[in-house]
Tab-separated table of C-alpha atoms in Angstrom:
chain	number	residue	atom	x	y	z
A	1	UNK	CA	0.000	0.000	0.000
A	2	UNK	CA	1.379	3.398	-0.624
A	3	UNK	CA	2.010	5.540	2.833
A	4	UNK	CA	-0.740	7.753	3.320
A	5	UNK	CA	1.427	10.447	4.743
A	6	UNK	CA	3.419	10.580	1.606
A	7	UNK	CA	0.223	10.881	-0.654
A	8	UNK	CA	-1.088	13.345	1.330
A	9	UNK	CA	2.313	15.767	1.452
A	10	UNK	CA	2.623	14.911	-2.372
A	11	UNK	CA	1.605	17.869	-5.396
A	12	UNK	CA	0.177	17.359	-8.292
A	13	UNK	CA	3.240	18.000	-11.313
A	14	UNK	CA	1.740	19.947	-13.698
A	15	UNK	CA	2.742	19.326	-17.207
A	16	UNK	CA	1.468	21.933	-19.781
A	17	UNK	CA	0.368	20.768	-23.588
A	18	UNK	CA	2.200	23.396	-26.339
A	19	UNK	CA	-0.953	22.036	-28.520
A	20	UNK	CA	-2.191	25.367	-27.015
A	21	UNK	CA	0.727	27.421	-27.717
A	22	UNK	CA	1.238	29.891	-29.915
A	23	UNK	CA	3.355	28.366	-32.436
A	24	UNK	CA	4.353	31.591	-33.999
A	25	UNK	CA	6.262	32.206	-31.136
A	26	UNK	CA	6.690	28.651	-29.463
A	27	UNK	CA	10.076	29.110	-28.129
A	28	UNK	CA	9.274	32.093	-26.246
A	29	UNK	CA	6.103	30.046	-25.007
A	30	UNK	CA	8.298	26.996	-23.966
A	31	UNK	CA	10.419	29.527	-21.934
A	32	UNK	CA	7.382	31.013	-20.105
A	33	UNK	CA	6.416	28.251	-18.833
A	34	UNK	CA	9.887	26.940	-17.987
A	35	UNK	CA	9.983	30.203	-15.952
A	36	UNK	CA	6.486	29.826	-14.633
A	37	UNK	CA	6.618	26.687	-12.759
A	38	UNK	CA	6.001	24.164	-15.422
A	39	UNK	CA	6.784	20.464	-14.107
A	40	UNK	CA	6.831	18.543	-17.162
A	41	UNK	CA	6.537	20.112	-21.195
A	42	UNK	CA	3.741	18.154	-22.934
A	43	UNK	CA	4.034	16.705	-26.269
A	44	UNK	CA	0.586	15.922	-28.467
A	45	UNK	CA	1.393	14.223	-31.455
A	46	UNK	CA	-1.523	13.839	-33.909
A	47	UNK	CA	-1.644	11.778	-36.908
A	48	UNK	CA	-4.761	12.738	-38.709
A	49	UNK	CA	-5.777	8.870	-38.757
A	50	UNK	CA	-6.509	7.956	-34.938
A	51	UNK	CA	-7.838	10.668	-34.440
A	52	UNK	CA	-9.386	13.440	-36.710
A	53	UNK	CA	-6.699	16.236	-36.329
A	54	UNK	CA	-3.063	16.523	-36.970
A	55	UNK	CA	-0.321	18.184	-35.188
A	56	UNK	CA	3.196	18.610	-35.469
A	57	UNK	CA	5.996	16.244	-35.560
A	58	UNK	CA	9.677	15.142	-34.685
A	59	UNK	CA	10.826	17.887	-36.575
A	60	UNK	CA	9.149	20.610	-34.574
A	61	UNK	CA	11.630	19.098	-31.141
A	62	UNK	CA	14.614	19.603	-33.385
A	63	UNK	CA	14.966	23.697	-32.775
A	64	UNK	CA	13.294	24.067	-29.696
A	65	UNK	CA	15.355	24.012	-25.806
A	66	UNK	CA	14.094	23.613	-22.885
A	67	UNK	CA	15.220	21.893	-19.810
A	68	UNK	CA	11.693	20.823	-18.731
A	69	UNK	CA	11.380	16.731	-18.829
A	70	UNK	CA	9.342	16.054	-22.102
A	71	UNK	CA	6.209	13.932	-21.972
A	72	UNK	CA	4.990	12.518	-25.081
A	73	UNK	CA	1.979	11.540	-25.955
A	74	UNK	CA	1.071	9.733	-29.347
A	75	UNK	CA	-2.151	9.884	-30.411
A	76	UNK	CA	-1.193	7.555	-33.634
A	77	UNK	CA	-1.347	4.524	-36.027
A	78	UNK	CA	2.145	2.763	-36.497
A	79	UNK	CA	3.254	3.682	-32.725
A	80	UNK	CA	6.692	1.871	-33.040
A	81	UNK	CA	7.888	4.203	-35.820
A	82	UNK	CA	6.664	7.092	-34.017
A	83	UNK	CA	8.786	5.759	-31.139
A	84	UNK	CA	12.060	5.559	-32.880
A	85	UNK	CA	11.847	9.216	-33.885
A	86	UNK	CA	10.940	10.616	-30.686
A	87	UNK	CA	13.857	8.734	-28.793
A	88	UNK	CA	16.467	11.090	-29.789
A	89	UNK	CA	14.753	13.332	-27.655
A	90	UNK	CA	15.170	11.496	-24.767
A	91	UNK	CA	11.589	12.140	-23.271
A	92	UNK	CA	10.531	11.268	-19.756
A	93	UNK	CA	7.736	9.091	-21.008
A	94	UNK	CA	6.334	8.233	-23.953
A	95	UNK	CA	2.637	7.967	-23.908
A	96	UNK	CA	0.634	5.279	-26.855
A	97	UNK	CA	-2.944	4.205	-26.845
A	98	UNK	CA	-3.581	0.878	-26.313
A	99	UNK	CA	-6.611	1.675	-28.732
A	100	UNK	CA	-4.131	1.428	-31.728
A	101	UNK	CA	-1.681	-0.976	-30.472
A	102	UNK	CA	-2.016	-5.043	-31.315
A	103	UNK	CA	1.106	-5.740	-29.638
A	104	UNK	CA	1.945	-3.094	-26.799
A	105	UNK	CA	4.471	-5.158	-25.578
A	106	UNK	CA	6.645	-5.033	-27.942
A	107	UNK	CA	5.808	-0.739	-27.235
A	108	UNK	CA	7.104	-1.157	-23.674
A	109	UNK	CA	10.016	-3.278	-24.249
A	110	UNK	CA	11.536	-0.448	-27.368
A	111	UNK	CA	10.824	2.231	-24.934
A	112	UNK	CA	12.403	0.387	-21.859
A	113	UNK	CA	15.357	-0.118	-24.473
A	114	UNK	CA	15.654	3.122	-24.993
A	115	UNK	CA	15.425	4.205	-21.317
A	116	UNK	CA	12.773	5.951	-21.349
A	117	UNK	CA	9.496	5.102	-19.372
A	118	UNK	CA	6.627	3.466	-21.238
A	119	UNK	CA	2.836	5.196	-20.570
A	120	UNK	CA	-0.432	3.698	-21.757
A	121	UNK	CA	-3.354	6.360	-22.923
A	122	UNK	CA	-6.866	5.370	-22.715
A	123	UNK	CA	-9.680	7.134	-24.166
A	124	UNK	CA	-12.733	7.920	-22.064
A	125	UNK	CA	-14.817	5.012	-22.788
A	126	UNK	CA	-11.553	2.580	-23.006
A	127	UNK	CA	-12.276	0.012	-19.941
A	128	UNK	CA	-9.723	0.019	-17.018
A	129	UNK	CA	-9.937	-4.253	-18.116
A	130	UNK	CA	-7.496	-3.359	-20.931
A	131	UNK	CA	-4.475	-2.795	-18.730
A	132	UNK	CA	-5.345	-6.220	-16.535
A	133	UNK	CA	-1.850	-8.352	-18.075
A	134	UNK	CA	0.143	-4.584	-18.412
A	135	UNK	CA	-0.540	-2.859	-15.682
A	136	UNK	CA	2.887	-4.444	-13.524
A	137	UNK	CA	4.777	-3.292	-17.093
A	138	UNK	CA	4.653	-0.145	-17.292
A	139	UNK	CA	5.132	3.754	-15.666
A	140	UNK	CA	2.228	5.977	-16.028
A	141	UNK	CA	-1.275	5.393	-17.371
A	142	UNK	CA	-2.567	8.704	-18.960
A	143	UNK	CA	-6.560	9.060	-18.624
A	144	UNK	CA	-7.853	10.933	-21.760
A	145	UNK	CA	-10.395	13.051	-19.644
A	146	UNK	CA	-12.206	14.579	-22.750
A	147	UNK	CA	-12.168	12.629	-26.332
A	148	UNK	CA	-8.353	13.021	-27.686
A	149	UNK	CA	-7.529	14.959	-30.751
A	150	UNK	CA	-8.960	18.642	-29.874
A	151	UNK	CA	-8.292	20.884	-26.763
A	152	UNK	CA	-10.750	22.898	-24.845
A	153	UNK	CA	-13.576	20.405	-24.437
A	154	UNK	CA	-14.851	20.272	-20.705
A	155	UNK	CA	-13.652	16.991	-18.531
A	156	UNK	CA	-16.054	14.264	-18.705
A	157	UNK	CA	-16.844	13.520	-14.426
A	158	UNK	CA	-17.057	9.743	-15.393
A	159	UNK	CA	-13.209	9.616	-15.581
A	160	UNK	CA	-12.606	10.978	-12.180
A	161	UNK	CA	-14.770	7.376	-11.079
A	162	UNK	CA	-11.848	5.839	-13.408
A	163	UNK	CA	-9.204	7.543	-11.727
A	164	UNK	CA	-10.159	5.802	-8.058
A	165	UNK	CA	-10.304	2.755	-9.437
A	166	UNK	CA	-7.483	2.755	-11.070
A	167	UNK	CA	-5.550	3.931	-8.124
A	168	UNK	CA	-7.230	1.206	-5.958
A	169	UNK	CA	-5.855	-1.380	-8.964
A	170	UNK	CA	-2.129	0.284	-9.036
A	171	UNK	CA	-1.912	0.465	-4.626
A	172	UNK	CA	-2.437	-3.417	-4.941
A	173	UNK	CA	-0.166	-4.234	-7.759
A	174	UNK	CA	2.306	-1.337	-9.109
A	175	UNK	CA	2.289	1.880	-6.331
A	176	UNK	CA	4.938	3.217	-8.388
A	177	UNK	CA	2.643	3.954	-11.226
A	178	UNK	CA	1.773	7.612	-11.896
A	179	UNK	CA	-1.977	8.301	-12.806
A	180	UNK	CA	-2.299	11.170	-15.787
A	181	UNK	CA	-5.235	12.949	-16.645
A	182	UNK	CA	-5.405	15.104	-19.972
A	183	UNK	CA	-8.311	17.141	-20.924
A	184	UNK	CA	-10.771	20.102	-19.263
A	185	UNK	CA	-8.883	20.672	-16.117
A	186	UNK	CA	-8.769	24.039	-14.709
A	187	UNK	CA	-8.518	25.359	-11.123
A	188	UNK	CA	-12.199	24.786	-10.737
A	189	UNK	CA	-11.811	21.144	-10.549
A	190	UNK	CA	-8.504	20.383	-9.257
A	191	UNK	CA	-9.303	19.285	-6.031
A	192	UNK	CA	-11.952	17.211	-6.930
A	193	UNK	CA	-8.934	15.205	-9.848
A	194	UNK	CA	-6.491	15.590	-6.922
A	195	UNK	CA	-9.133	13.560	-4.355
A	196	UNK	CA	-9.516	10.904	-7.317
A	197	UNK	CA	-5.658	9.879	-6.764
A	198	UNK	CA	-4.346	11.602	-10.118
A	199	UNK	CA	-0.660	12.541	-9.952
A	200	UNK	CA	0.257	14.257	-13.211
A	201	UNK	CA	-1.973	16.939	-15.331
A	202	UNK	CA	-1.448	18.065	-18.971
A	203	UNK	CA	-3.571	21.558	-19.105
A	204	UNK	CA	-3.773	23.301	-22.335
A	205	UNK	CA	-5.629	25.804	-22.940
A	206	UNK	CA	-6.440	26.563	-19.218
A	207	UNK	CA	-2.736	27.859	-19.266
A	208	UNK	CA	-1.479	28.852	-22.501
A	209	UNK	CA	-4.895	31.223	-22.466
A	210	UNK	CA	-4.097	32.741	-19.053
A	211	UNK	CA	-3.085	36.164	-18.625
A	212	UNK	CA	-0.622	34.946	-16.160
A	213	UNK	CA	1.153	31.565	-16.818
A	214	UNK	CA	2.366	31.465	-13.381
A	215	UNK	CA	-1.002	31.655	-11.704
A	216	UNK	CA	-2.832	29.578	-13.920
A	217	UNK	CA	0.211	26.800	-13.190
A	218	UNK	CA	0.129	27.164	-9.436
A	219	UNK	CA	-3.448	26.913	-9.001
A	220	UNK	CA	-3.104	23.381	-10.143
A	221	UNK	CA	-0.133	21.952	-8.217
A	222	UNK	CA	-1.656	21.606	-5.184
């Protein structure tokens, strides 16, 4: 079981999505949020086939510094070739779906290979069931709180009833796993995704749009 005085001293890390950025100036946005408070920098990669959007590439890492731990998270078809050109990078994790993976095994054991820490993404409706012979395998599990592929759609509350039980599932059998949640999460609700065990956020638009970056960041690491 994990010690309840350590959950209780524990923050949320707070990992803001540059999906929101302003990509005419997305250096200068990386930096602000470096500066802010930022925990982790959040990395959506769309392919236009999983889900109905596309966004940038490897290509778009190549020019851009930061010293923020990257977390990426791969909303694609062909995950394994995604993989290989994101490892340069040396992310934190690396996020897939277990949506659009037949053999997410063979996911975990390139990423562990590459040292970097393997993440499964569910959508909303994607049962907690799917993880039953992964769940000792792997780092982080990243609950899609809003349908993946657009930001600024409000957080569904039947993924905060995910969230418990999956932190009921991980207590029992891997404690060390972090619990993600991605999608309509704004000071207004924090507490109540805090309460439901989550560890990490990814919050786009709630801070990219802010007047103040720092503000908008601190009101969720609590």
């Amino acid at each position: 079981m994990l010690d309840e005085k350590a959950c209780a001293s524990s923050r949320i890390l707070v990992a803001p999505s540059i999906l929101s950025a302003n990509f005419g100036r997305l250096q200068e946005e990386v930096n602000a949020i470096q500066n802010a408070g930022a925990d982790w920098l959040h990395i959506d990669v769309m392919d236009g086939h999983f889900v109905p959007n596309f966004s940038f590439g490897w290509v778009v890492l190549q020019n851009l510094q930061t010293t923020l731990p990257l977390d990426i998270h791969l909303m694609v078809q062909n995950v394994p070739f995604f993989v290989e050109h994101f490892v340069p990078f040396a992310p934190l994790y690396i996020s897939f779906h277990i949506e659009t993976e037949n053999h997410p095994r063979r996911v975990i054991a390139q990423l562990r290979k590459a040292g970097i820490s393997p993440a499964i993404a569910l959508c909303p409706q994607t049962s907690l069931e799917s993880l039953e012979y992964l769940i000792e395998e792997i780092d982080m599990v990243l609950l899609m709180s809003v349908e993946p592929g657009f930001g600024g759609q409000k957080l569904l509350p039947i993924v905060l009833r995910k969230a418990e039980r999956l932190k009921k599932i991980l207590e029992m059998r891997n404690p060390s796993c972090k619990i993600q949640m991605d999608g309509g999460i704004h000071n207004e609700n924090i507490e109540s995704i805090k309460n439901a065990g989550v560890d990490v956020v990814v919050a786009g638009s709630y801070v990219f749009h802010a007047n103040d970056y720092r503000k908008a960041i601190s009101s969720l690491q609590v």
